[in-house]
Amino acid sequence: MTQKISKVTTVHLELTDKCQAQCPMCARNYHGGPTRPFIKNGDMNIDDFKKWFPKSFHGQLQNFYSCGNYGDPAFARDCLEIYSYVRECNPNTRLALHTNGGMRNPEWWAKLAKVIGTVSYSTVVFAVDGFKGKHELYRRNTNFDKVIENMKAYIDAGGEARVDSLVFKHNEDETEELKSYLLALGVKEVNFISTTRFYEMKKFEVLDQNLNTEYYLEPAQRKEFIKHPNAELVKLLDENYRKDVFKSAKISPRCVNEDAIYVDPYGNINPCCYIGSDYLEEPIEEKMPIHTLRNQSVLNTRAVLDDIGHYTCQSGILGSDGYLFTGLDKYWHGEDKCMTCVKACSNAIVERK
């Protein structure tokens, strides 16, 4: 696989790794507690953005969106200015932004609605994980009322809003009521998501800033929301078992299917956000099988990137007709598959529809 710059039609840009929320399953913190040390709390600013993403490059894009690995795009200092520039460069591209919606004020969200518009199904996807009191159990440091206020301002200004709602045991019995409530507000679509981040855990510990346990999250129990791992994590620790699972994995790479690239706040270019996270993260203390496998994945992905090459916006490559990721496709076949590609673009470990 070789990604030619002129063929890229989708950009996933992480504007910032700053966020006011402390979602327990987010990789930016320890189970909702202290922020992990690799987080820099930086932004991509409008000046760098204009230098790194030339107008000629914007002209070829069909999709431009921001959905953070570690940060919320609406928290980025120049979020509005960057989206305004993209819309100026390409009036027809689909713009999207994924957010917890708990920052800024209604006036700012109304301005964003005018910038993003509705052309080509442009939208903002808000995270609403239950009604007040339950929403905040996962979406910590956000306020349900403020999220709804901001979302209504976005809708009232002509924007199309959608909602992604994570389903847990504590909120699974109110999904129908929540959907009706949100649609009545003018939300276009409500998508209920069963998180795969429990894997085989029966509960997930939520910590405070001093690493004390505050409470536990539990996975949804209703049949339609249960996720069943396709490979047991404990067994995956065994090298021979892991090789067999990876060997049989059928990878359908989204970076190829979508002609996409992912760019982090510091200008690093990767095939996708999953590989991008492995590039930035450091191995963590191993307490559970998922931690051990995560560390192996980080080291494996870095070895893959060392082989195929690292790319940055600072080089000016997006203004050229150069190539990215030459040789990555050899890690989609045989026994030497990229662990991250197996996790993200196959059904080998968890079912992905």
mmCIF file of C-alpha atoms in Angstrom:
data_model
loop_
_atom_site.group_PDB
_atom_site.id
_atom_site.type_symbol
_atom_site.label_atom_id
_atom_site.label_comp_id
_atom_site.label_asym_id
_atom_site.label_seq_id
_atom_site.Cartn_x
_atom_site.Cartn_y
_atom_site.Cartn_z
ATOM 1 C CA MET A 1 0.000 0.000 0.000
ATOM 2 C CA THR A 2 1.215 3.456 -0.901
ATOM 3 C CA GLN A 3 -0.889 6.481 -0.060
ATOM 4 C CA LYS A 4 -0.515 9.157 -2.739
ATOM 5 C CA ILE A 5 -1.162 12.646 -1.387
ATOM 6 C CA SER A 6 -3.323 13.607 -4.366
ATOM 7 C CA LYS A 7 -5.646 10.643 -3.672
ATOM 8 C CA VAL A 8 -6.388 11.537 -0.031
ATOM 9 C CA THR A 9 -10.057 12.483 0.329
ATOM 10 C CA THR A 10 -10.550 12.215 4.103
ATOM 11 C CA VAL A 11 -8.658 13.949 6.902
ATOM 12 C CA HIS A 12 -9.148 13.088 10.560
ATOM 13 C CA LEU A 13 -7.505 15.934 12.457
ATOM 14 C CA GLU A 14 -7.005 15.962 16.196
ATOM 15 C CA LEU A 15 -6.979 19.671 16.963
ATOM 16 C CA THR A 16 -5.858 19.345 20.572
ATOM 17 C CA ASP A 17 -5.066 16.891 23.350
ATOM 18 C CA LYS A 18 -6.732 19.193 25.884
ATOM 19 C CA CYS A 19 -10.065 18.299 27.436
ATOM 20 C CA GLN A 20 -12.024 19.370 30.485
ATOM 21 C CA ALA A 21 -13.698 15.963 30.855
ATOM 22 C CA GLN A 22 -12.231 12.993 32.706
ATOM 23 C CA CYS A 23 -13.927 10.032 31.072
ATOM 24 C CA PRO A 24 -12.727 6.905 32.906
ATOM 25 C CA MET A 25 -12.018 4.838 29.789
ATOM 26 C CA CYS A 26 -10.207 7.615 27.938
ATOM 27 C CA ALA A 27 -6.499 7.015 27.363
ATOM 28 C CA ARG A 28 -5.586 10.556 28.457
ATOM 29 C CA ASN A 29 -6.025 9.667 32.149
ATOM 30 C CA TYR A 30 -5.771 6.818 34.654
ATOM 31 C CA HIS A 31 -9.325 5.497 35.003
ATOM 32 C CA GLY A 32 -10.758 9.006 35.276
ATOM 33 C CA GLY A 33 -8.033 10.163 37.665
ATOM 34 C CA PRO A 34 -4.632 11.796 37.004
ATOM 35 C CA THR A 35 -3.688 12.791 33.464
ATOM 36 C CA ARG A 36 -1.113 10.491 31.885
ATOM 37 C CA PRO A 37 2.368 11.992 31.489
ATOM 38 C CA PHE A 38 2.585 11.882 27.674
ATOM 39 C CA ILE A 39 -0.301 14.371 27.367
ATOM 40 C CA LYS A 40 1.123 17.793 26.404
ATOM 41 C CA ASN A 41 -2.132 19.823 26.481
ATOM 42 C CA GLY A 42 -1.282 21.509 23.211
ATOM 43 C CA ASP A 43 -3.251 22.847 20.232
ATOM 44 C CA MET A 44 -2.826 23.087 16.505
ATOM 45 C CA ASN A 45 -3.043 26.807 15.821
ATOM 46 C CA ILE A 46 -4.536 28.483 12.758
ATOM 47 C CA ASP A 47 -1.194 29.740 11.438
ATOM 48 C CA ASP A 48 0.384 26.289 11.426
ATOM 49 C CA PHE A 49 -2.780 24.803 10.002
ATOM 50 C CA LYS A 50 -2.711 27.145 7.001
ATOM 51 C CA LYS A 51 0.958 26.342 6.360
ATOM 52 C CA TRP A 52 0.557 22.593 6.736
ATOM 53 C CA PHE A 53 -2.741 22.162 4.829
ATOM 54 C CA PRO A 54 -2.508 24.201 1.588
ATOM 55 C CA LYS A 55 -5.653 25.397 -0.196
ATOM 56 C CA SER A 56 -4.877 23.066 -3.095
ATOM 57 C CA PHE A 57 -4.999 20.087 -0.713
ATOM 58 C CA HIS A 58 -8.339 21.186 0.758
ATOM 59 C CA GLY A 59 -9.818 21.259 -2.732
ATOM 60 C CA GLN A 60 -9.603 17.469 -3.053
ATOM 61 C CA LEU A 61 -11.185 16.627 0.303
ATOM 62 C CA GLN A 62 -14.610 15.044 0.631
ATOM 63 C CA ASN A 63 -14.488 14.649 4.423
ATOM 64 C CA PHE A 64 -12.787 16.682 7.126
ATOM 65 C CA TYR A 65 -13.517 15.819 10.735
ATOM 66 C CA SER A 66 -12.129 15.976 14.229
ATOM 67 C CA CYS A 67 -12.735 13.267 16.821
ATOM 68 C CA GLY A 68 -10.072 13.285 19.495
ATOM 69 C CA ASN A 69 -8.012 10.399 20.794
ATOM 70 C CA TYR A 70 -7.161 12.478 23.849
ATOM 71 C CA GLY A 71 -8.733 15.900 23.474
ATOM 72 C CA ASP A 72 -12.022 17.507 22.564
ATOM 73 C CA PRO A 73 -11.780 19.555 19.340
ATOM 74 C CA ALA A 74 -14.181 22.208 20.628
ATOM 75 C CA PHE A 75 -11.690 22.860 23.432
ATOM 76 C CA ALA A 76 -8.975 23.816 20.931
ATOM 77 C CA ARG A 77 -8.161 27.509 20.958
ATOM 78 C CA ASP A 78 -8.541 27.986 17.192
ATOM 79 C CA CYS A 79 -11.252 25.417 16.522
ATOM 80 C CA LEU A 80 -13.707 27.908 15.023
ATOM 81 C CA GLU A 81 -11.032 29.636 12.937
ATOM 82 C CA ILE A 82 -9.709 26.343 11.544
ATOM 83 C CA TYR A 83 -13.153 25.096 10.559
ATOM 84 C CA SER A 84 -13.923 28.483 9.007
ATOM 85 C CA TYR A 85 -10.781 28.238 6.888
ATOM 86 C CA VAL A 86 -11.578 24.697 5.732
ATOM 87 C CA ARG A 87 -15.086 25.783 4.722
ATOM 88 C CA GLU A 88 -13.656 28.801 2.903
ATOM 89 C CA CYS A 89 -11.240 26.558 0.974
ATOM 90 C CA ASN A 90 -13.864 23.955 0.095
ATOM 91 C CA PRO A 91 -17.548 24.921 0.251
ATOM 92 C CA ASN A 92 -18.646 21.359 -0.602
ATOM 93 C CA THR A 93 -16.622 19.125 1.712
ATOM 94 C CA ARG A 94 -18.352 17.329 4.564
ATOM 95 C CA LEU A 95 -17.326 18.841 7.909
ATOM 96 C CA ALA A 96 -17.868 17.003 11.189
ATOM 97 C CA LEU A 97 -16.846 17.474 14.778
ATOM 98 C CA HIS A 98 -17.256 15.037 17.685
ATOM 99 C CA THR A 99 -17.520 16.615 21.132
ATOM 100 C CA ASN A 100 -18.712 16.221 24.703
ATOM 101 C CA GLY A 101 -20.354 19.628 24.183
ATOM 102 C CA GLY A 102 -19.662 20.723 27.733
ATOM 103 C CA MET A 103 -17.440 23.715 27.031
ATOM 104 C CA ARG A 104 -17.821 27.185 25.481
ATOM 105 C CA ASN A 105 -21.175 29.009 25.475
ATOM 106 C CA PRO A 106 -24.317 28.983 23.309
ATOM 107 C CA GLU A 107 -23.088 31.945 21.255
ATOM 108 C CA TRP A 108 -19.939 30.050 20.236
ATOM 109 C CA TRP A 109 -21.935 26.972 19.227
ATOM 110 C CA ALA A 110 -24.297 29.109 17.156
ATOM 111 C CA LYS A 111 -21.290 30.529 15.286
ATOM 112 C CA LEU A 112 -19.958 27.008 14.677
ATOM 113 C CA ALA A 113 -23.315 25.984 13.195
ATOM 114 C CA LYS A 114 -23.054 28.785 10.627
ATOM 115 C CA VAL A 115 -19.495 27.737 9.722
ATOM 116 C CA ILE A 116 -20.084 24.000 9.404
ATOM 117 C CA GLY A 117 -23.488 24.262 7.768
ATOM 118 C CA THR A 118 -25.336 21.210 6.491
ATOM 119 C CA VAL A 119 -23.794 20.653 3.050
ATOM 120 C CA SER A 120 -22.833 17.020 2.315
ATOM 121 C CA TYR A 121 -24.325 15.881 5.659
ATOM 122 C CA SER A 122 -22.006 18.113 7.703
ATOM 123 C CA THR A 123 -22.721 17.688 11.401
ATOM 124 C CA VAL A 124 -21.635 17.908 15.010
ATOM 125 C CA VAL A 125 -21.859 14.702 17.024
ATOM 126 C CA PHE A 126 -22.514 15.318 20.721
ATOM 127 C CA ALA A 127 -21.873 12.777 23.477
ATOM 128 C CA VAL A 128 -24.924 12.324 25.715
ATOM 129 C CA ASP A 129 -24.610 9.240 27.905
ATOM 130 C CA GLY A 130 -27.943 9.237 29.717
ATOM 131 C CA PHE A 131 -30.021 11.821 31.542
ATOM 132 C CA LYS A 132 -28.701 14.181 34.219
ATOM 133 C CA GLY A 133 -26.970 12.283 37.024
ATOM 134 C CA LYS A 134 -26.260 9.240 34.885
ATOM 135 C CA HIS A 135 -24.621 11.101 32.008
ATOM 136 C CA GLU A 136 -21.964 12.450 34.370
ATOM 137 C CA LEU A 137 -20.961 8.984 35.674
ATOM 138 C CA TYR A 138 -18.987 8.424 32.501
ATOM 139 C CA ARG A 139 -18.713 11.934 31.047
ATOM 140 C CA ARG A 140 -17.061 13.262 34.215
ATOM 141 C CA ASN A 141 -16.527 17.032 34.554
ATOM 142 C CA THR A 142 -19.333 17.757 32.108
ATOM 143 C CA ASN A 143 -22.814 18.924 32.992
ATOM 144 C CA PHE A 144 -25.874 17.470 31.276
ATOM 145 C CA ASP A 145 -27.775 20.769 31.340
ATOM 146 C CA LYS A 146 -24.884 22.696 29.765
ATOM 147 C CA VAL A 147 -24.416 20.063 27.051
ATOM 148 C CA ILE A 148 -28.108 20.269 26.149
ATOM 149 C CA GLU A 149 -28.021 24.097 26.188
ATOM 150 C CA ASN A 150 -25.059 24.169 23.805
ATOM 151 C CA MET A 151 -26.542 21.512 21.555
ATOM 152 C CA LYS A 152 -29.854 23.399 21.307
ATOM 153 C CA ALA A 153 -27.973 26.571 20.391
ATOM 154 C CA TYR A 154 -26.219 24.679 17.611
ATOM 155 C CA ILE A 155 -29.529 23.276 16.310
ATOM 156 C CA ASP A 156 -31.401 26.577 16.614
ATOM 157 C CA ALA A 157 -28.687 28.274 14.539
ATOM 158 C CA GLY A 158 -29.337 25.829 11.694
ATOM 159 C CA GLY A 159 -26.804 23.127 12.452
ATOM 160 C CA GLU A 160 -27.511 19.406 12.196
ATOM 161 C CA ALA A 161 -26.694 17.626 15.456
ATOM 162 C CA ARG A 162 -26.352 13.924 16.050
ATOM 163 C CA VAL A 163 -25.764 12.075 19.314
ATOM 164 C CA ASP A 164 -23.501 9.149 20.148
ATOM 165 C CA SER A 165 -24.550 7.640 23.465
ATOM 166 C CA LEU A 166 -22.444 5.073 25.320
ATOM 167 C CA VAL A 167 -24.498 2.336 26.969
ATOM 168 C CA PHE A 168 -23.650 0.940 30.402
ATOM 169 C CA LYS A 169 -25.584 -1.027 33.001
ATOM 170 C CA HIS A 170 -26.494 2.225 34.788
ATOM 171 C CA ASN A 171 -28.179 3.838 31.746
ATOM 172 C CA GLU A 172 -29.338 0.980 29.506
ATOM 173 C CA ASP A 173 -32.948 1.095 30.767
ATOM 174 C CA GLU A 174 -33.467 4.706 29.680
ATOM 175 C CA THR A 175 -32.220 4.490 26.081
ATOM 176 C CA GLU A 176 -35.687 4.666 24.488
ATOM 177 C CA GLU A 177 -36.721 7.609 26.647
ATOM 178 C CA LEU A 178 -33.432 9.400 25.962
ATOM 179 C CA LYS A 179 -33.795 8.912 22.224
ATOM 180 C CA SER A 180 -37.311 10.374 22.237
ATOM 181 C CA TYR A 181 -36.158 13.345 24.313
ATOM 182 C CA LEU A 182 -33.226 14.121 22.005
ATOM 183 C CA LEU A 183 -35.193 13.759 18.792
ATOM 184 C CA ALA A 184 -37.805 16.137 20.183
ATOM 185 C CA LEU A 185 -35.021 18.716 20.643
ATOM 186 C CA GLY A 186 -34.205 18.516 16.943
ATOM 187 C CA VAL A 187 -31.368 15.983 17.003
ATOM 188 C CA LYS A 188 -31.229 14.209 13.625
ATOM 189 C CA GLU A 189 -30.031 10.816 14.812
ATOM 190 C CA VAL A 190 -29.234 9.030 18.086
ATOM 191 C CA ASN A 191 -26.679 6.231 17.933
ATOM 192 C CA PHE A 192 -26.324 3.942 20.962
ATOM 193 C CA ILE A 193 -22.847 2.445 21.285
ATOM 194 C CA SER A 194 -21.714 -0.569 23.255
ATOM 195 C CA THR A 195 -18.130 0.131 24.253
ATOM 196 C CA THR A 196 -15.561 -2.582 23.613
ATOM 197 C CA ARG A 197 -13.304 -1.230 26.363
ATOM 198 C CA PHE A 198 -14.589 -3.558 29.060
ATOM 199 C CA TYR A 199 -13.292 -6.511 27.052
ATOM 200 C CA GLU A 200 -13.728 -9.323 29.614
ATOM 201 C CA MET A 201 -13.906 -7.120 32.710
ATOM 202 C CA LYS A 202 -17.090 -7.390 34.766
ATOM 203 C CA LYS A 203 -16.532 -3.894 36.152
ATOM 204 C CA PHE A 204 -14.232 -0.943 35.543
ATOM 205 C CA GLU A 205 -12.673 0.950 38.432
ATOM 206 C CA VAL A 206 -13.106 4.757 38.445
ATOM 207 C CA LEU A 207 -10.428 6.669 40.364
ATOM 208 C CA ASP A 208 -10.027 10.147 41.835
ATOM 209 C CA GLN A 209 -6.914 12.338 41.512
ATOM 210 C CA ASN A 210 -5.258 10.486 44.394
ATOM 211 C CA LEU A 211 -5.904 7.093 42.763
ATOM 212 C CA ASN A 212 -8.599 6.200 45.283
ATOM 213 C CA THR A 213 -11.567 4.184 44.012
ATOM 214 C CA GLU A 214 -14.723 6.293 43.725
ATOM 215 C CA TYR A 215 -17.085 3.815 42.051
ATOM 216 C CA TYR A 216 -17.278 1.215 39.279
ATOM 217 C CA LEU A 217 -18.727 1.182 35.794
ATOM 218 C CA GLU A 218 -20.381 -2.029 34.626
ATOM 219 C CA PRO A 219 -21.093 -3.147 31.065
ATOM 220 C CA ALA A 220 -24.604 -3.205 29.663
ATOM 221 C CA GLN A 221 -26.589 -6.369 30.388
ATOM 222 C CA ARG A 222 -29.281 -6.141 27.720
ATOM 223 C CA LYS A 223 -28.726 -8.561 24.878
ATOM 224 C CA GLU A 224 -28.667 -5.932 22.150
ATOM 225 C CA PHE A 225 -25.874 -4.031 23.896
ATOM 226 C CA ILE A 226 -23.577 -6.879 24.995
ATOM 227 C CA LYS A 227 -20.220 -7.149 23.242
ATOM 228 C CA HIS A 228 -18.599 -10.586 23.150
ATOM 229 C CA PRO A 229 -14.814 -10.754 22.617
ATOM 230 C CA ASN A 230 -13.809 -13.031 19.742
ATOM 231 C CA ALA A 231 -10.473 -13.836 21.404
ATOM 232 C CA GLU A 232 -9.871 -14.170 25.143
ATOM 233 C CA LEU A 233 -7.382 -11.634 26.478
ATOM 234 C CA VAL A 234 -5.734 -14.064 28.866
ATOM 235 C CA LYS A 235 -5.168 -16.524 26.034
ATOM 236 C CA LEU A 236 -3.754 -13.751 23.863
ATOM 237 C CA LEU A 237 -0.877 -13.429 26.321
ATOM 238 C CA ASP A 238 0.331 -16.771 25.001
ATOM 239 C CA GLU A 239 2.542 -16.067 21.990
ATOM 240 C CA ASN A 240 1.489 -19.155 20.028
ATOM 241 C CA TYR A 241 -2.226 -18.515 20.562
ATOM 242 C CA ARG A 242 -1.743 -14.858 19.618
ATOM 243 C CA LYS A 243 0.096 -15.800 16.420
ATOM 244 C CA ASP A 244 -2.715 -18.136 15.404
ATOM 245 C CA VAL A 245 -5.332 -15.427 16.021
ATOM 246 C CA PHE A 246 -3.361 -12.839 14.069
ATOM 247 C CA LYS A 247 -2.596 -15.243 11.239
ATOM 248 C CA SER A 248 -6.293 -15.920 10.650
ATOM 249 C CA ALA A 249 -7.322 -12.238 11.039
ATOM 250 C CA LYS A 250 -8.733 -10.669 7.887
ATOM 251 C CA ILE A 251 -7.801 -6.987 7.923
ATOM 252 C CA SER A 252 -9.961 -4.537 5.974
ATOM 253 C CA PRO A 253 -7.926 -1.331 6.352
ATOM 254 C CA ARG A 254 -10.078 1.749 6.692
ATOM 255 C CA CYS A 255 -7.219 4.037 5.699
ATOM 256 C CA VAL A 256 -7.354 2.435 2.245
ATOM 257 C CA ASN A 257 -11.128 2.052 2.046
ATOM 258 C CA GLU A 258 -11.630 5.709 2.986
ATOM 259 C CA ASP A 259 -8.504 7.215 1.334
ATOM 260 C CA ALA A 260 -7.819 8.707 4.753
ATOM 261 C CA ILE A 261 -5.050 10.082 6.927
ATOM 262 C CA TYR A 262 -4.950 11.050 10.601
ATOM 263 C CA VAL A 263 -3.015 14.085 11.857
ATOM 264 C CA ASP A 264 -2.375 14.735 15.551
ATOM 265 C CA PRO A 265 -2.105 18.197 17.209
ATOM 266 C CA TYR A 266 1.650 18.258 16.629
ATOM 267 C CA GLY A 267 1.548 17.599 12.898
ATOM 268 C CA ASN A 268 2.393 13.896 12.914
ATOM 269 C CA ILE A 269 0.705 12.085 9.999
ATOM 270 C CA ASN A 270 -0.450 8.495 10.438
ATOM 271 C CA PRO A 271 -2.762 6.137 8.533
ATOM 272 C CA CYS A 272 -5.377 6.258 11.310
ATOM 273 C CA CYS A 273 -6.027 7.453 14.862
ATOM 274 C CA TYR A 274 -5.332 3.983 16.284
ATOM 275 C CA ILE A 275 -1.791 3.902 14.937
ATOM 276 C CA GLY A 276 -1.474 7.573 15.880
ATOM 277 C CA SER A 277 -2.219 6.781 19.518
ATOM 278 C CA ASP A 278 0.375 4.021 19.598
ATOM 279 C CA TYR A 279 2.897 6.471 18.171
ATOM 280 C CA LEU A 280 2.383 8.932 21.055
ATOM 281 C CA GLU A 281 1.733 6.695 24.039
ATOM 282 C CA GLU A 282 4.228 5.130 26.407
ATOM 283 C CA PRO A 283 3.994 1.638 27.914
ATOM 284 C CA ILE A 284 2.036 1.634 31.178
ATOM 285 C CA GLU A 285 2.267 -0.349 34.404
ATOM 286 C CA GLU A 286 0.973 -3.835 33.756
ATOM 287 C CA LYS A 287 -1.873 -4.865 36.062
ATOM 288 C CA MET A 288 -4.241 -6.724 33.748
ATOM 289 C CA PRO A 289 -3.940 -8.669 30.482
ATOM 290 C CA ILE A 290 -5.271 -5.682 28.540
ATOM 291 C CA HIS A 291 -2.361 -3.562 29.825
ATOM 292 C CA THR A 292 0.221 -6.146 28.762
ATOM 293 C CA LEU A 293 -1.317 -6.414 25.305
ATOM 294 C CA ARG A 294 -1.571 -2.639 25.018
ATOM 295 C CA ASN A 295 2.131 -2.301 25.736
ATOM 296 C CA GLN A 296 2.970 -4.939 23.151
ATOM 297 C CA SER A 297 0.780 -3.134 20.636
ATOM 298 C CA VAL A 298 2.549 0.194 21.264
ATOM 299 C CA LEU A 299 5.984 -1.344 20.756
ATOM 300 C CA ASN A 300 4.853 -3.339 17.718
ATOM 301 C CA THR A 301 3.313 -0.306 16.011
ATOM 302 C CA ARG A 302 6.405 1.788 16.605
ATOM 303 C CA ALA A 303 8.501 -0.921 14.966
ATOM 304 C CA VAL A 304 6.138 -0.871 11.966
ATOM 305 C CA LEU A 305 6.405 2.925 11.725
ATOM 306 C CA ASP A 306 10.190 2.778 12.002
ATOM 307 C CA ASP A 307 10.103 0.461 8.999
ATOM 308 C CA ILE A 308 7.679 2.381 6.753
ATOM 309 C CA GLY A 309 8.738 5.848 7.860
ATOM 310 C CA HIS A 310 7.404 8.712 9.983
ATOM 311 C CA TYR A 311 5.701 11.667 8.324
ATOM 312 C CA THR A 312 5.012 15.176 9.595
ATOM 313 C CA CYS A 313 3.149 18.191 8.267
ATOM 314 C CA GLN A 314 6.201 20.332 9.010
ATOM 315 C CA SER A 315 7.946 18.786 5.989
ATOM 316 C CA GLY A 316 5.364 20.330 3.672
ATOM 317 C CA ILE A 317 4.414 16.924 2.294
ATOM 318 C CA LEU A 318 0.684 17.723 2.074
ATOM 319 C CA GLY A 319 1.530 20.428 -0.453
ATOM 320 C CA SER A 320 3.309 17.920 -2.699
ATOM 321 C CA ASP A 321 2.224 14.965 -4.779
ATOM 322 C CA GLY A 322 4.363 12.632 -2.711
ATOM 323 C CA TYR A 323 3.625 9.295 -1.117
ATOM 324 C CA LEU A 324 2.897 8.076 2.419
ATOM 325 C CA PHE A 325 3.119 4.703 4.207
ATOM 326 C CA THR A 326 4.931 2.726 1.509
ATOM 327 C CA GLY A 327 5.092 -0.907 2.600
ATOM 328 C CA LEU A 328 2.393 -0.796 5.280
ATOM 329 C CA ASP A 329 0.338 -3.391 3.402
ATOM 330 C CA LYS A 330 2.872 -6.123 4.132
ATOM 331 C CA TYR A 331 1.752 -5.889 7.765
ATOM 332 C CA TRP A 332 -1.813 -6.847 6.786
ATOM 333 C CA HIS A 333 -0.936 -10.342 5.580
ATOM 334 C CA GLY A 334 0.685 -13.497 6.907
ATOM 335 C CA GLU A 335 1.940 -13.906 10.469
ATOM 336 C CA ASP A 336 3.692 -10.544 10.881
ATOM 337 C CA LYS A 337 0.544 -8.436 11.074
ATOM 338 C CA CYS A 338 0.473 -5.073 12.834
ATOM 339 C CA MET A 339 -1.271 -5.599 16.183
ATOM 340 C CA THR A 340 -3.068 -2.280 15.944
ATOM 341 C CA CYS A 341 -4.393 -3.062 12.467
ATOM 342 C CA VAL A 342 -5.664 -6.413 13.743
ATOM 343 C CA LYS A 343 -7.446 -4.737 16.676
ATOM 344 C CA ALA A 344 -8.920 -1.838 14.714
ATOM 345 C CA CYS A 345 -9.681 -3.287 11.273
ATOM 346 C CA SER A 346 -10.568 -6.916 11.835
ATOM 347 C CA ASN A 347 -12.951 -8.929 13.979
ATOM 348 C CA ALA A 348 -10.193 -11.071 15.459
ATOM 349 C CA ILE A 349 -10.324 -9.660 18.990
ATOM 350 C CA VAL A 350 -13.735 -7.983 19.271
ATOM 351 C CA GLU A 351 -16.571 -7.908 16.786
ATOM 352 C CA ARG A 352 -16.630 -4.699 14.777
ATOM 353 C CA LYS A 353 -19.613 -4.176 12.522
#
